[in-house]
mmCIF file of C-alpha atoms in Angstrom:
data_model
loop_
_atom_site.group_PDB
_atom_site.id
_atom_site.type_symbol
_atom_site.label_atom_id
_atom_site.label_comp_id
_atom_site.label_asym_id
_atom_site.label_seq_id
_atom_site.Cartn_x
_atom_site.Cartn_y
_atom_site.Cartn_z
ATOM 1 C CA MET A 1 9.768 -74.828 -40.327
ATOM 2 C CA PRO A 2 13.611 -75.001 -39.445
ATOM 3 C CA ALA A 3 15.061 -73.500 -36.122
ATOM 4 C CA VAL A 4 16.675 -69.946 -36.484
ATOM 5 C CA ASP A 5 20.360 -69.788 -36.086
ATOM 6 C CA TYR A 6 20.276 -67.598 -33.115
ATOM 7 C CA GLU A 7 23.633 -66.093 -31.603
ATOM 8 C CA GLY A 8 21.870 -65.018 -28.659
ATOM 9 C CA ALA A 9 23.261 -64.294 -24.923
ATOM 10 C CA ASP A 10 23.918 -67.963 -24.431
ATOM 11 C CA SER A 11 25.672 -68.869 -27.594
ATOM 12 C CA VAL A 12 27.786 -66.042 -28.669
ATOM 13 C CA ASN A 13 30.732 -67.729 -29.940
ATOM 14 C CA ASN A 14 31.774 -65.906 -32.900
ATOM 15 C CA ARG A 15 34.690 -63.553 -32.115
ATOM 16 C CA SER A 16 33.902 -61.208 -34.859
ATOM 17 C CA VAL A 17 30.135 -60.924 -33.572
ATOM 18 C CA ILE A 18 31.370 -60.405 -30.041
ATOM 19 C CA ARG A 19 33.586 -57.691 -30.959
ATOM 20 C CA PHE A 20 30.805 -55.974 -32.864
ATOM 21 C CA LEU A 21 28.526 -56.415 -29.785
ATOM 22 C CA VAL A 22 30.929 -54.863 -27.293
ATOM 23 C CA ALA A 23 32.832 -52.538 -29.334
ATOM 24 C CA GLY A 24 31.014 -49.265 -27.706
ATOM 25 C CA MET A 25 31.913 -50.510 -24.426
ATOM 26 C CA VAL A 26 35.801 -49.718 -24.617
ATOM 27 C CA ALA A 27 35.535 -46.083 -24.970
ATOM 28 C CA LEU A 28 32.877 -45.689 -22.397
ATOM 29 C CA ILE A 29 34.713 -47.403 -19.640
ATOM 30 C CA VAL A 30 38.240 -46.050 -20.374
ATOM 31 C CA ALA A 31 36.712 -42.416 -19.729
ATOM 32 C CA THR A 32 35.781 -43.267 -16.188
ATOM 33 C CA PRO A 33 38.025 -42.986 -13.291
ATOM 34 C CA ALA A 34 40.831 -45.528 -12.583
ATOM 35 C CA PHE A 35 38.891 -47.958 -10.527
ATOM 36 C CA ALA A 36 40.895 -51.214 -9.785
ATOM 37 C CA ASP A 37 38.723 -53.488 -11.930
ATOM 38 C CA ILE A 38 38.318 -51.287 -14.838
ATOM 39 C CA LYS A 39 41.613 -52.264 -16.394
ATOM 40 C CA ALA A 40 40.590 -55.835 -16.083
ATOM 41 C CA TYR A 41 37.373 -55.137 -17.683
ATOM 42 C CA ASN A 42 38.822 -53.120 -20.637
ATOM 43 C CA ALA A 43 41.154 -56.266 -21.310
ATOM 44 C CA ALA A 44 38.392 -58.781 -21.249
ATOM 45 C CA ILE A 45 36.245 -56.539 -23.461
ATOM 46 C CA THR A 46 39.262 -56.030 -26.104
ATOM 47 C CA SER A 47 40.143 -59.678 -26.027
ATOM 48 C CA GLY A 48 36.420 -60.647 -26.638
ATOM 49 C CA ASP A 49 36.236 -62.519 -23.387
ATOM 50 C CA VAL A 50 32.406 -61.673 -22.649
ATOM 51 C CA LYS A 51 32.069 -63.871 -19.548
ATOM 52 C CA GLN A 52 35.175 -62.559 -17.871
ATOM 53 C CA ALA A 53 33.907 -58.836 -18.775
ATOM 54 C CA ALA A 54 30.773 -59.512 -17.025
ATOM 55 C CA VAL A 55 32.543 -60.720 -13.994
ATOM 56 C CA GLU A 56 34.518 -57.598 -14.074
ATOM 57 C CA ALA A 57 31.645 -55.437 -14.739
ATOM 58 C CA LYS A 58 29.980 -56.834 -11.456
ATOM 59 C CA GLY A 59 33.212 -55.765 -9.579
ATOM 60 C CA VAL A 60 33.220 -52.212 -10.941
ATOM 61 C CA TRP A 61 29.713 -51.818 -10.063
ATOM 62 C CA ALA A 62 30.340 -52.928 -6.434
ATOM 63 C CA THR A 63 32.392 -49.528 -5.847
ATOM 64 C CA TRP A 64 30.555 -47.378 -8.180
ATOM 65 C CA ASN A 65 29.605 -43.909 -7.079
ATOM 66 C CA GLN A 66 25.987 -43.706 -7.914
ATOM 67 C CA ALA A 67 26.002 -39.917 -7.875
ATOM 68 C CA ARG A 68 27.813 -39.799 -11.198
ATOM 69 C CA PRO A 69 25.877 -38.427 -14.052
ATOM 70 C CA ASP A 70 26.509 -41.501 -16.049
ATOM 71 C CA THR A 71 25.266 -43.924 -13.617
ATOM 72 C CA ALA A 72 22.192 -45.151 -15.538
ATOM 73 C CA LEU A 73 24.084 -45.421 -18.629
ATOM 74 C CA ILE A 74 26.778 -47.528 -17.002
ATOM 75 C CA ALA A 75 23.999 -49.880 -15.461
ATOM 76 C CA ARG A 76 22.424 -50.244 -18.824
ATOM 77 C CA GLU A 77 25.770 -51.171 -20.478
ATOM 78 C CA PHE A 78 26.611 -53.721 -17.528
ATOM 79 C CA GLY A 79 23.033 -55.121 -17.917
ATOM 80 C CA TYR A 80 23.888 -55.713 -21.517
ATOM 81 C CA ILE A 81 27.209 -57.255 -21.211
ATOM 82 C CA THR A 82 26.042 -59.810 -18.536
ATOM 83 C CA TYR A 83 23.159 -60.753 -20.710
ATOM 84 C CA VAL A 84 25.523 -61.282 -23.669
ATOM 85 C CA ALA A 85 27.624 -63.454 -21.216
ATOM 86 C CA GLY A 86 24.547 -65.211 -19.970
ATOM 87 C CA ASP A 87 24.503 -64.122 -16.689
ATOM 88 C CA PHE A 88 20.844 -63.220 -16.622
ATOM 89 C CA ALA A 89 20.576 -62.911 -12.741
ATOM 90 C CA ALA A 90 23.040 -60.183 -12.878
ATOM 91 C CA THR A 91 21.304 -58.683 -15.813
ATOM 92 C CA ARG A 92 18.019 -58.752 -13.736
ATOM 93 C CA ASP A 93 19.895 -57.002 -10.797
ATOM 94 C CA PHE A 94 20.804 -54.112 -13.128
ATOM 95 C CA GLY A 95 17.310 -53.933 -14.553
ATOM 96 C CA LEU A 96 15.854 -53.738 -11.171
ATOM 97 C CA PHE A 97 18.183 -51.067 -10.191
ATOM 98 C CA LEU A 98 17.309 -48.986 -13.409
ATOM 99 C CA GLN A 99 13.522 -49.659 -12.403
ATOM 100 C CA THR A 100 13.717 -48.555 -8.703
ATOM 101 C CA LYS A 101 16.482 -46.037 -8.507
ATOM 102 C CA GLY A 102 16.832 -44.854 -12.127
ATOM 103 C CA PRO A 103 14.183 -41.883 -11.935
ATOM 104 C CA THR A 104 15.630 -40.549 -8.640
ATOM 105 C CA LEU A 105 19.268 -40.716 -9.557
ATOM 106 C CA ALA A 106 21.382 -37.432 -9.271
ATOM 107 C CA THR A 107 21.029 -37.376 -12.923
ATOM 108 C CA PRO A 108 17.767 -39.516 -13.676
ATOM 109 C CA ASP A 109 17.732 -41.955 -16.323
ATOM 110 C CA ASP A 110 16.906 -40.265 -19.577
ATOM 111 C CA GLN A 111 16.276 -43.381 -21.659
ATOM 112 C CA PRO A 112 13.497 -45.444 -19.162
ATOM 113 C CA ALA A 113 12.215 -47.298 -22.569
ATOM 114 C CA VAL A 114 15.650 -49.005 -23.098
ATOM 115 C CA SER A 115 16.047 -49.632 -19.416
ATOM 116 C CA ALA A 116 12.943 -51.303 -19.167
ATOM 117 C CA VAL A 117 14.205 -53.970 -21.770
ATOM 118 C CA VAL A 118 17.059 -54.852 -19.502
ATOM 119 C CA LEU A 119 14.639 -56.137 -16.583
ATOM 120 C CA ALA A 120 12.013 -57.604 -19.008
ATOM 121 C CA ALA A 121 14.889 -59.432 -21.195
ATOM 122 C CA ALA A 122 16.313 -61.007 -17.862
ATOM 123 C CA ASN A 123 13.233 -62.226 -16.452
ATOM 124 C CA PHE A 124 12.218 -63.707 -19.846
ATOM 125 C CA ARG A 125 15.618 -65.460 -20.219
ATOM 126 C CA LEU A 126 15.457 -66.796 -16.512
ATOM 127 C CA LYS A 127 12.031 -68.214 -16.822
ATOM 128 C CA ALA A 128 10.219 -67.841 -20.223
ATOM 129 C CA ASP A 129 6.450 -68.164 -19.644
ATOM 130 C CA GLY A 130 3.279 -66.473 -20.540
ATOM 131 C CA ARG A 131 3.850 -63.558 -17.967
ATOM 132 C CA THR A 132 7.451 -62.877 -19.049
ATOM 133 C CA ARG A 133 6.797 -63.424 -22.550
ATOM 134 C CA SER A 134 3.985 -60.718 -22.517
ATOM 135 C CA GLU A 135 5.896 -58.339 -20.367
ATOM 136 C CA LEU A 136 9.004 -58.503 -22.960
ATOM 137 C CA PHE A 137 6.763 -58.055 -25.824
ATOM 138 C CA LYS A 138 4.853 -55.122 -24.417
ATOM 139 C CA VAL A 139 8.361 -53.398 -23.374
ATOM 140 C CA LEU A 140 9.708 -53.872 -26.789
ATOM 141 C CA GLN A 141 6.797 -52.530 -28.488
ATOM 142 C CA GLN A 142 7.411 -49.257 -26.300
ATOM 143 C CA ARG A 143 11.096 -49.488 -27.317
ATOM 144 C CA GLN A 144 10.160 -49.812 -30.853
ATOM 145 C CA ALA A 145 8.414 -46.309 -30.614
ATOM 146 C CA THR A 146 11.474 -44.767 -29.661
ATOM 147 C CA PRO A 147 14.442 -43.736 -31.884
ATOM 148 C CA ASN A 148 18.050 -44.861 -31.697
ATOM 149 C CA ILE A 149 19.707 -48.035 -31.341
ATOM 150 C CA ASP A 150 20.647 -50.248 -28.322
ATOM 151 C CA ARG A 151 21.961 -53.959 -29.071
ATOM 152 C CA LEU A 152 20.279 -55.187 -25.874
ATOM 153 C CA SER A 153 16.747 -54.591 -27.503
ATOM 154 C CA MET A 154 17.829 -56.303 -30.619
ATOM 155 C CA LEU A 155 19.059 -59.366 -28.748
ATOM 156 C CA ALA A 156 15.892 -59.521 -26.689
ATOM 157 C CA ALA A 157 13.807 -59.298 -29.701
ATOM 158 C CA GLU A 158 15.674 -62.113 -31.464
ATOM 159 C CA ALA A 159 15.340 -64.209 -28.183
ATOM 160 C CA LEU A 160 11.606 -63.442 -28.050
ATOM 161 C CA TYR A 161 10.828 -64.378 -31.832
ATOM 162 C CA VAL A 162 12.857 -67.494 -31.563
ATOM 163 C CA HIS A 163 11.199 -68.511 -28.561
ATOM 164 C CA ASP A 164 7.734 -67.995 -30.373
ATOM 165 C CA LEU A 165 8.865 -69.875 -33.438
ATOM 166 C CA ASP A 166 10.237 -72.907 -31.365
ATOM 167 C CA LYS A 167 6.789 -72.974 -29.799
ATOM 168 C CA GLY A 168 5.060 -73.236 -33.104
ATOM 169 C CA GLU A 169 2.998 -69.927 -32.035
ATOM 170 C CA TYR A 170 3.131 -68.518 -35.480
ATOM 171 C CA ARG A 171 0.885 -65.504 -34.828
ATOM 172 C CA ASN A 172 2.983 -64.389 -32.032
ATOM 173 C CA THR A 173 5.862 -65.109 -34.118
ATOM 174 C CA ALA A 174 4.940 -62.897 -36.949
ATOM 175 C CA GLU A 175 4.652 -60.013 -34.417
ATOM 176 C CA SER A 176 7.725 -60.591 -32.405
ATOM 177 C CA ALA A 177 9.887 -61.108 -35.493
ATOM 178 C CA GLU A 178 8.722 -57.870 -37.106
ATOM 179 C CA ILE A 179 9.796 -55.998 -34.020
ATOM 180 C CA ALA A 180 13.333 -57.773 -34.103
ATOM 181 C CA PHE A 181 13.395 -56.694 -37.755
ATOM 182 C CA ASP A 182 12.633 -53.032 -37.037
ATOM 183 C CA LEU A 183 15.055 -52.871 -34.184
ATOM 184 C CA ILE A 184 17.993 -54.745 -35.985
ATOM 185 C CA SER A 185 17.782 -52.994 -39.112
ATOM 186 C CA ARG A 186 18.109 -49.543 -37.586
ATOM 187 C CA ASP A 187 22.079 -50.493 -37.417
ATOM 188 C CA ARG A 188 22.429 -50.244 -41.023
ATOM 189 C CA GLY A 189 24.788 -52.871 -42.705
ATOM 190 C CA ALA A 190 26.176 -54.367 -39.799
ATOM 191 C CA LEU A 191 23.662 -56.828 -38.978
ATOM 192 C CA THR A 192 22.232 -57.384 -42.446
ATOM 193 C CA VAL A 193 21.695 -61.039 -42.479
ATOM 194 C CA ARG A 194 20.073 -60.944 -38.987
ATOM 195 C CA SER A 195 17.631 -58.304 -39.585
ATOM 196 C CA LEU A 196 16.784 -59.957 -43.120
ATOM 197 C CA ASN A 197 16.288 -63.363 -41.197
ATOM 198 C CA ALA A 198 13.840 -61.673 -38.851
ATOM 199 C CA ARG A 199 12.011 -60.090 -41.658
ATOM 200 C CA SER A 200 11.706 -63.502 -43.429
ATOM 201 C CA ILE A 201 10.449 -65.227 -40.384
ATOM 202 C CA SER A 202 7.660 -62.637 -39.566
ATOM 203 C CA ALA A 203 6.579 -62.944 -43.227
ATOM 204 C CA ILE A 204 6.515 -66.725 -43.370
ATOM 205 C CA SER A 205 4.931 -67.069 -39.693
ATOM 206 C CA ARG A 206 2.217 -64.664 -40.956
ATOM 207 C CA PHE A 207 1.505 -66.788 -43.920
ATOM 208 C CA VAL A 208 1.352 -69.879 -41.865
ATOM 209 C CA SER A 209 -0.744 -68.479 -39.318
ATOM 210 C CA LYS A 210 -3.230 -66.600 -41.781
ATOM 211 C CA ARG A 211 -2.735 -68.482 -45.067
ATOM 212 C CA GLY A 212 -4.313 -65.623 -46.945
ATOM 213 C CA ARG A 213 -3.969 -64.430 -50.354
ATOM 214 C CA ASN A 214 -2.142 -61.207 -49.683
ATOM 215 C CA ASP A 215 0.330 -63.145 -47.051
ATOM 216 C CA PHE A 216 2.402 -64.282 -50.147
ATOM 217 C CA PHE A 217 3.717 -60.885 -51.056
ATOM 218 C CA PRO A 218 5.608 -60.096 -47.876
ATOM 219 C CA ILE A 219 7.506 -63.282 -48.634
ATOM 220 C CA ALA A 220 8.238 -62.372 -52.130
ATOM 221 C CA ASP A 221 9.242 -58.946 -50.979
ATOM 222 C CA ALA A 222 11.678 -60.591 -48.288
ATOM 223 C CA HIS A 223 13.096 -62.667 -50.914
ATOM 224 C CA ASP A 224 14.011 -59.468 -53.172
ATOM 225 C CA ALA A 225 15.386 -57.657 -50.130
ATOM 226 C CA ILE A 226 17.819 -60.538 -49.842
ATOM 227 C CA ILE A 227 18.835 -60.367 -53.426
ATOM 228 C CA ASP A 228 19.396 -56.606 -52.865
ATOM 229 C CA ALA A 229 21.725 -57.321 -50.276
ATOM 230 C CA LEU A 230 23.448 -60.107 -52.220
ATOM 231 C CA ASN A 231 24.146 -57.897 -55.180
ATOM 232 C CA VAL A 232 26.053 -55.387 -53.069
ATOM 233 C CA THR A 233 27.900 -57.523 -50.430
ATOM 234 C CA SER A 234 31.544 -58.076 -50.569
ATOM 235 C CA ASP A 235 31.927 -60.291 -47.438
ATOM 236 C CA PRO A 236 32.155 -64.038 -48.487
ATOM 237 C CA ALA A 237 30.688 -65.218 -45.282
ATOM 238 C CA GLN A 238 27.747 -62.622 -45.434
ATOM 239 C CA ARG A 239 27.485 -63.815 -48.985
ATOM 240 C CA ASP A 240 26.958 -67.575 -47.921
ATOM 241 C CA ASP A 241 24.390 -66.561 -45.307
ATOM 242 C CA LEU A 242 22.563 -64.380 -47.911
ATOM 243 C CA ILE A 243 22.559 -67.319 -50.169
ATOM 244 C CA ASP A 244 21.070 -69.761 -47.736
ATOM 245 C CA LEU A 245 18.322 -67.350 -46.954
ATOM 246 C CA LYS A 246 17.613 -66.569 -50.609
ATOM 247 C CA PHE A 247 16.777 -70.250 -51.229
ATOM 248 C CA PHE A 248 15.062 -70.534 -47.892
ATOM 249 C CA LEU A 249 12.434 -67.509 -49.143
ATOM 250 C CA GLN A 250 12.559 -68.870 -52.720
ATOM 251 C CA ALA A 251 11.108 -72.147 -51.311
ATOM 252 C CA TRP A 252 8.519 -70.546 -49.140
ATOM 253 C CA ALA A 253 7.348 -68.237 -51.994
ATOM 254 C CA HIS A 254 6.823 -71.439 -54.028
ATOM 255 C CA SER A 255 4.992 -73.193 -51.372
ATOM 256 C CA ALA A 256 2.839 -70.408 -50.487
ATOM 257 C CA GLU A 257 1.865 -69.613 -54.175
ATOM 258 C CA ALA A 258 1.166 -73.224 -54.775
ATOM 259 C CA TYR A 259 -1.249 -73.373 -51.792
ATOM 260 C CA LEU A 260 -3.203 -70.518 -52.747
ATOM 261 C CA TYR A 261 -3.943 -71.764 -56.125
ATOM 262 C CA ALA A 262 -4.718 -75.400 -54.810
ATOM 263 C CA ALA A 263 -6.922 -73.763 -52.021
ATOM 264 C CA GLY A 264 -8.801 -71.691 -55.011
ATOM 265 C CA GLN A 265 -7.720 -68.285 -53.344
ATOM 266 C CA ILE A 266 -6.435 -67.077 -56.747
ATOM 267 C CA SER A 267 -9.057 -66.001 -59.074
ATOM 268 C CA ALA A 268 -8.752 -65.274 -62.731
ATOM 269 C CA VAL A 269 -8.476 -61.671 -61.623
ATOM 270 C CA SER A 270 -5.978 -61.881 -59.167
ATOM 271 C CA ALA A 271 -4.059 -64.414 -61.045
ATOM 272 C CA GLN A 272 -2.483 -61.609 -63.147
ATOM 273 C CA ARG A 273 -0.874 -59.929 -60.078
ATOM 274 C CA PHE A 274 0.875 -63.357 -58.905
ATOM 275 C CA GLU A 275 1.960 -63.955 -62.329
ATOM 276 C CA SER A 276 3.577 -60.619 -62.859
ATOM 277 C CA ARG A 277 5.138 -60.914 -59.344
ATOM 278 C CA GLU A 278 8.358 -62.529 -60.287
ATOM 279 C CA LEU A 279 11.041 -63.275 -57.850
ATOM 280 C CA LYS A 280 14.336 -61.158 -58.526
ATOM 281 C CA THR A 281 17.412 -62.896 -59.635
ATOM 282 C CA PRO A 282 20.962 -61.893 -58.526
ATOM 283 C CA ASP A 283 23.054 -59.751 -60.797
ATOM 284 C CA HIS A 284 25.488 -62.776 -60.781
ATOM 285 C CA ALA A 285 24.573 -66.304 -60.947
ATOM 286 C CA ILE A 286 24.898 -68.066 -57.720
ATOM 287 C CA PHE A 287 25.933 -71.234 -59.396
ATOM 288 C CA PRO A 288 27.318 -70.695 -62.855
ATOM 289 C CA ILE A 289 26.137 -73.402 -65.348
ATOM 290 C CA SER A 290 28.654 -74.717 -68.214
ATOM 291 C CA THR A 291 25.794 -76.327 -70.202
ATOM 292 C CA SER A 292 23.436 -73.454 -71.474
ATOM 293 C CA ALA A 293 19.995 -74.084 -71.352
ATOM 294 C CA ASP A 294 19.304 -73.775 -75.202
ATOM 295 C CA ILE A 295 21.589 -76.986 -75.773
ATOM 296 C CA ARG A 296 20.400 -78.979 -72.493
ATOM 297 C CA CYS A 297 17.737 -81.745 -72.976
ATOM 298 C CA ASP A 298 14.270 -81.648 -71.490
ATOM 299 C CA MET A 299 14.609 -84.302 -68.961
ATOM 300 C CA ASP A 300 12.452 -86.195 -66.342
ATOM 301 C CA PHE A 301 13.003 -88.930 -63.856
ATOM 302 C CA GLU A 302 13.050 -92.302 -65.414
ATOM 303 C CA LYS A 303 10.913 -93.750 -62.740
ATOM 304 C CA ASN A 304 9.205 -91.356 -59.951
ATOM 305 C CA THR A 305 9.021 -93.541 -57.040
ATOM 306 C CA LEU A 306 9.469 -90.634 -54.416
ATOM 307 C CA LYS A 307 7.140 -90.867 -51.467
ATOM 308 C CA TYR A 308 6.632 -87.463 -49.920
ATOM 309 C CA PRO A 309 6.372 -87.145 -46.191
ATOM 310 C CA ARG A 310 3.263 -86.387 -43.951
ATOM 311 C CA SER A 311 2.928 -83.746 -41.312
ATOM 312 C CA ALA A 312 -0.003 -83.141 -38.817
ATOM 313 C CA ALA A 313 1.500 -79.738 -38.114
ATOM 314 C CA PHE A 314 1.641 -78.713 -41.592
ATOM 315 C CA GLN A 315 -1.159 -80.486 -43.101
ATOM 316 C CA GLY A 316 -2.855 -78.594 -45.914
ATOM 317 C CA LEU A 317 0.183 -76.622 -46.774
ATOM 318 C CA VAL A 318 2.569 -77.355 -49.895
ATOM 319 C CA GLY A 319 5.965 -78.613 -49.144
ATOM 320 C CA THR A 320 9.093 -77.565 -51.224
ATOM 321 C CA VAL A 321 12.396 -78.824 -51.588
ATOM 322 C CA ILE A 322 15.030 -77.107 -53.702
ATOM 323 C CA VAL A 323 18.184 -79.297 -54.529
ATOM 324 C CA LYS A 324 21.303 -78.465 -56.561
ATOM 325 C CA MET A 325 22.562 -81.651 -58.470
ATOM 326 C CA ASP A 326 25.290 -82.373 -60.888
ATOM 327 C CA VAL A 327 23.753 -84.838 -63.881
ATOM 328 C CA ASN A 328 26.235 -86.531 -65.876
ATOM 329 C CA HIS A 329 25.717 -87.400 -69.743
ATOM 330 C CA GLU A 330 23.688 -90.619 -68.861
ATOM 331 C CA GLY A 331 21.459 -88.936 -66.708
ATOM 332 C CA ARG A 332 23.064 -90.107 -63.413
ATOM 333 C CA ILE A 333 23.017 -87.842 -60.378
ATOM 334 C CA THR A 334 26.763 -87.624 -59.330
ATOM 335 C CA GLN A 335 26.367 -84.996 -56.471
ATOM 336 C CA SER A 336 23.341 -83.534 -54.871
ATOM 337 C CA GLN A 337 22.879 -80.594 -52.205
ATOM 338 C CA VAL A 338 19.678 -79.556 -50.369
ATOM 339 C CA LEU A 339 19.438 -75.945 -50.947
ATOM 340 C CA ALA A 340 16.117 -75.479 -49.021
ATOM 341 C CA SER A 341 13.460 -77.513 -47.366
ATOM 342 C CA VAL A 342 10.140 -76.157 -46.097
ATOM 343 C CA PRO A 343 8.137 -75.948 -44.187
ATOM 344 C CA ALA A 344 10.494 -78.442 -42.483
ATOM 345 C CA GLU A 345 14.181 -79.310 -43.004
ATOM 346 C CA GLY A 346 13.283 -83.085 -42.532
ATOM 347 C CA PHE A 347 11.235 -83.240 -45.764
ATOM 348 C CA ALA A 348 14.475 -83.258 -47.622
ATOM 349 C CA GLU A 349 15.329 -86.771 -46.275
ATOM 350 C CA SER A 350 12.802 -88.630 -48.538
ATOM 351 C CA VAL A 351 13.760 -86.564 -51.805
ATOM 352 C CA MET A 352 17.631 -87.149 -50.909
ATOM 353 C CA LYS A 353 16.957 -90.915 -50.474
ATOM 354 C CA PHE A 354 15.206 -90.923 -53.999
ATOM 355 C CA LEU A 355 18.049 -89.277 -55.692
ATOM 356 C CA ASP A 356 20.367 -92.007 -54.473
ATOM 357 C CA THR A 357 19.338 -94.207 -57.106
ATOM 358 C CA ALA A 358 17.198 -91.752 -59.513
ATOM 359 C CA ARG A 359 18.328 -91.325 -63.051
ATOM 360 C CA PHE A 360 17.066 -88.664 -65.634
ATOM 361 C CA VAL A 361 16.043 -89.627 -69.203
ATOM 362 C CA ARG A 362 15.216 -87.288 -72.263
ATOM 363 C CA THR A 363 11.658 -86.359 -72.443
ATOM 364 C CA LYS A 364 9.717 -87.227 -76.037
ATOM 365 C CA ASP A 365 9.994 -83.458 -76.532
ATOM 366 C CA ALA A 366 13.679 -83.434 -76.234
ATOM 367 C CA GLU A 367 15.591 -81.726 -79.106
ATOM 368 C CA PRO A 368 17.742 -84.079 -81.244
ATOM 369 C CA GLY A 369 21.440 -83.780 -80.242
ATOM 370 C CA CYS A 370 20.676 -82.136 -76.908
ATOM 371 C CA MET A 371 23.107 -82.688 -73.834
ATOM 372 C CA MET A 372 22.056 -84.394 -70.616
ATOM 373 C CA PHE A 373 24.956 -83.209 -68.850
ATOM 374 C CA ALA A 374 24.021 -80.612 -66.556
ATOM 375 C CA PRO A 375 26.119 -79.466 -63.590
ATOM 376 C CA ALA A 376 24.750 -77.136 -60.921
ATOM 377 C CA MET A 377 21.199 -77.906 -62.091
ATOM 378 C CA ILE A 378 18.457 -76.534 -59.691
ATOM 379 C CA TYR A 379 15.563 -78.744 -59.080
ATOM 380 C CA THR A 380 12.538 -78.056 -57.352
ATOM 381 C CA PHE A 381 10.345 -80.773 -55.661
ATOM 382 C CA SER A 382 6.810 -79.817 -54.757
ATOM 383 C CA PHE A 383 4.152 -81.462 -52.979
ATOM 384 C CA ASN A 384 0.884 -81.328 -50.753
ATOM 385 C CA ILE A 385 1.165 -82.081 -47.191
ATOM 386 C CA GLU A 386 -1.027 -84.681 -45.829
#
């Protein structure tokens, strides 16, 4: 399974993402008394310099009047900004303050479930092991049970499921990614791709770990949610991300269904349920085709010498590689691009090597006068993993 593109605390480099993450901090700190470091802090926040903002936050905190009614709130926000900056030791200090002093402040901490994430997230990022993983998961479950939005919990949940996925612990990944999806999706619209990514990883991980008949449908549902988002987005960058995710889920849905059929888990009775569960298609074609299907030839490869890869990690599953290719009038492939390769990105290598010299020919059932010319043709390769 490919790694997740995770913009977490140690890799936040997209300025628009940084501004989104810290946007709520400016008004909060501007409203406080004129401490010497606050002007510098605000300047760092406004410019998107998160690391400098974390430095300034520690300076502000050093002279902070802890009798103020917003002390717990400020400690949480500074814990958050230091986390985003990757200063997890400082985040831990703010978390320890909230744990030990929060209940007895002049104005007690009124969001202990959120505050608990500060310490657990910092400990996990400082040393990810079984103990800190278990503690963060427990704290995030408790946070999930409380309403409202806080972005540190979102980032912590992302970090947890990415860790689980990297370890190949798919049962854990299914659970932690589900929490991440729930927390991130509360911020409707702003983090659509990240929330759908978490939902996708949860569904896929559940299938990989359980491989049951009913585990196909959450994958199909996640795919269709991506199509719904794709149909309404007007952001070109978000559209590109959603298209990538759409083909990733399309490939997984294909692999899951093929596996279930091969494993004999789909009976004659249940087959109708699967056959009727067609994946949604976008309102507008992702890759417009200039040669319509009714005049395009039925084609197959002249010589299929493709050798598929083996994988001990995914043995027994079905691999799927989806490729977009341009085919000329002679059946030669002039351009090709991998759209998805599951359960591992590396599975596409043998496919692309094969396509370097492959050629299409008309099948015996091809209509007379049909055209082989097929720009932007989508072709799906599927194989049992040994």
